[in-house]
Amino acid sequence: MQKLKALLGDGEITLQGLFRWGSNYTFLVNTRLGDQEVRAVYKPIRGEQPLWDFPSDTLAKREVAAYEVSEALG
């Protein structure tokens, strides 16, 4: 998991596409660090649209939390 975090946090991002039907800007990207590469979904903070049921500017934190809970639960 540490390698994946480094890859996602420090890797070079290359845009592959845009998901058009979401309420927020959402992109498919490749991220590469050294000889490792992985596809990922990228939701930039600047593209977040406010939602009535969540505080503003929290989408990125909620996405990270969802990932970490998923990893912890296997």
PDB file of C-alpha atoms in Angstrom:
ATOM      1  CA  MET A   1       0.000   0.000   0.000  1.00  0.00           C
ATOM      2  CA  GLN A   2       2.895   2.388   0.677  1.00  0.00           C
ATOM      3  CA  LYS A   3       4.112   1.963  -2.907  1.00  0.00           C
ATOM      4  CA  LEU A   4       0.641   2.783  -4.213  1.00  0.00           C
ATOM      5  CA  LYS A   5       0.421   5.884  -2.013  1.00  0.00           C
ATOM      6  CA  ALA A   6       3.823   7.051  -3.288  1.00  0.00           C
ATOM      7  CA  LEU A   7       2.789   6.358  -6.873  1.00  0.00           C
ATOM      8  CA  LEU A   8      -0.451   8.308  -6.505  1.00  0.00           C
ATOM      9  CA  GLY A   9       1.084  11.107  -4.440  1.00  0.00           C
ATOM     10  CA  ASP A  10       4.373  11.614  -6.263  1.00  0.00           C
ATOM     11  CA  GLY A  11       3.873  10.095  -9.707  1.00  0.00           C
ATOM     12  CA  GLU A  12       3.615  11.934 -13.012  1.00  0.00           C
ATOM     13  CA  ILE A  13      -0.046  12.217 -14.056  1.00  0.00           C
ATOM     14  CA  THR A  14      -1.146  11.857 -17.675  1.00  0.00           C
ATOM     15  CA  LEU A  15      -4.750  12.665 -18.563  1.00  0.00           C
ATOM     16  CA  GLN A  16      -6.574   9.833 -20.359  1.00  0.00           C
ATOM     17  CA  GLY A  17     -10.181  11.000 -20.355  1.00  0.00           C
ATOM     18  CA  LEU A  18     -13.048  12.831 -18.700  1.00  0.00           C
ATOM     19  CA  PHE A  19     -16.083  11.299 -17.013  1.00  0.00           C
ATOM     20  CA  ARG A  20     -18.846  13.523 -18.348  1.00  0.00           C
ATOM     21  CA  TRP A  21     -21.856  12.568 -16.244  1.00  0.00           C
ATOM     22  CA  GLY A  22     -20.701  13.356 -12.710  1.00  0.00           C
ATOM     23  CA  SER A  23     -21.551  16.393 -10.612  1.00  0.00           C
ATOM     24  CA  ASN A  24     -17.821  17.109 -10.144  1.00  0.00           C
ATOM     25  CA  TYR A  25     -14.929  17.210 -12.573  1.00  0.00           C
ATOM     26  CA  THR A  26     -13.679  13.626 -12.717  1.00  0.00           C
ATOM     27  CA  PHE A  27     -10.796  12.394 -14.873  1.00  0.00           C
ATOM     28  CA  LEU A  28      -9.273   9.048 -15.811  1.00  0.00           C
ATOM     29  CA  VAL A  29      -5.494   9.341 -15.517  1.00  0.00           C
ATOM     30  CA  ASN A  30      -2.374   7.240 -15.708  1.00  0.00           C
ATOM     31  CA  THR A  31       0.171   7.922 -13.011  1.00  0.00           C
ATOM     32  CA  ARG A  32       3.775   6.790 -13.341  1.00  0.00           C
ATOM     33  CA  LEU A  33       6.661   6.765 -10.895  1.00  0.00           C
ATOM     34  CA  GLY A  34       9.823   5.080 -12.092  1.00  0.00           C
ATOM     35  CA  ASP A  35       8.846   1.762 -13.698  1.00  0.00           C
ATOM     36  CA  GLN A  36       5.477   1.575 -11.913  1.00  0.00           C
ATOM     37  CA  GLU A  37       2.274   2.769 -13.541  1.00  0.00           C
ATOM     38  CA  VAL A  38      -1.375   2.631 -12.529  1.00  0.00           C
ATOM     39  CA  ARG A  39      -4.687   3.985 -13.818  1.00  0.00           C
ATOM     40  CA  ALA A  40      -6.591   6.147 -11.369  1.00  0.00           C
ATOM     41  CA  VAL A  41      -9.598   8.403 -11.018  1.00  0.00           C
ATOM     42  CA  TYR A  42      -8.674  12.013 -10.287  1.00  0.00           C
ATOM     43  CA  LYS A  43     -11.174  14.473  -8.799  1.00  0.00           C
ATOM     44  CA  PRO A  44      -9.461  17.859  -8.461  1.00  0.00           C
ATOM     45  CA  ILE A  45     -10.483  20.091  -5.574  1.00  0.00           C
ATOM     46  CA  ARG A  46     -11.018  22.992  -7.993  1.00  0.00           C
ATOM     47  CA  GLY A  47     -13.695  20.987  -9.818  1.00  0.00           C
ATOM     48  CA  GLU A  48     -15.783  20.227  -6.749  1.00  0.00           C
ATOM     49  CA  GLN A  49     -19.409  21.323  -6.874  1.00  0.00           C
ATOM     50  CA  PRO A  50     -21.118  22.076  -3.557  1.00  0.00           C
ATOM     51  CA  LEU A  51     -23.647  19.501  -2.386  1.00  0.00           C
ATOM     52  CA  TRP A  52     -26.463  20.239   0.033  1.00  0.00           C
ATOM     53  CA  ASP A  53     -25.674  17.244   2.248  1.00  0.00           C
ATOM     54  CA  PHE A  54     -21.884  17.728   2.677  1.00  0.00           C
ATOM     55  CA  PRO A  55     -19.745  20.653   3.788  1.00  0.00           C
ATOM     56  CA  SER A  56     -18.003  22.521   0.958  1.00  0.00           C
ATOM     57  CA  ASP A  57     -14.431  21.659   0.012  1.00  0.00           C
ATOM     58  CA  THR A  58     -14.499  18.183   1.577  1.00  0.00           C
ATOM     59  CA  LEU A  59     -14.770  15.898  -1.477  1.00  0.00           C
ATOM     60  CA  ALA A  60     -11.041  15.158  -1.694  1.00  0.00           C
ATOM     61  CA  LYS A  61     -10.882  14.301   2.009  1.00  0.00           C
ATOM     62  CA  ARG A  62     -13.947  12.055   1.717  1.00  0.00           C
ATOM     63  CA  GLU A  63     -12.418  10.243  -1.281  1.00  0.00           C
ATOM     64  CA  VAL A  64      -9.184   9.582   0.626  1.00  0.00           C
ATOM     65  CA  ALA A  65     -11.143   8.417   3.672  1.00  0.00           C
ATOM     66  CA  ALA A  66     -13.227   6.035   1.534  1.00  0.00           C
ATOM     67  CA  TYR A  67     -10.045   4.562   0.035  1.00  0.00           C
ATOM     68  CA  GLU A  68      -8.401   4.092   3.430  1.00  0.00           C
ATOM     69  CA  VAL A  69     -11.519   2.468   4.927  1.00  0.00           C
ATOM     70  CA  SER A  70     -11.743   0.145   1.906  1.00  0.00           C
ATOM     71  CA  GLU A  71      -8.086  -0.850   2.320  1.00  0.00           C
ATOM     72  CA  ALA A  72      -8.515  -1.413   6.064  1.00  0.00           C
ATOM     73  CA  LEU A  73     -11.531  -3.657   5.463  1.00  0.00           C
ATOM     74  CA  GLY A  74      -9.818  -5.556   2.680  1.00  0.00           C
TER      75      GLY A  74
END
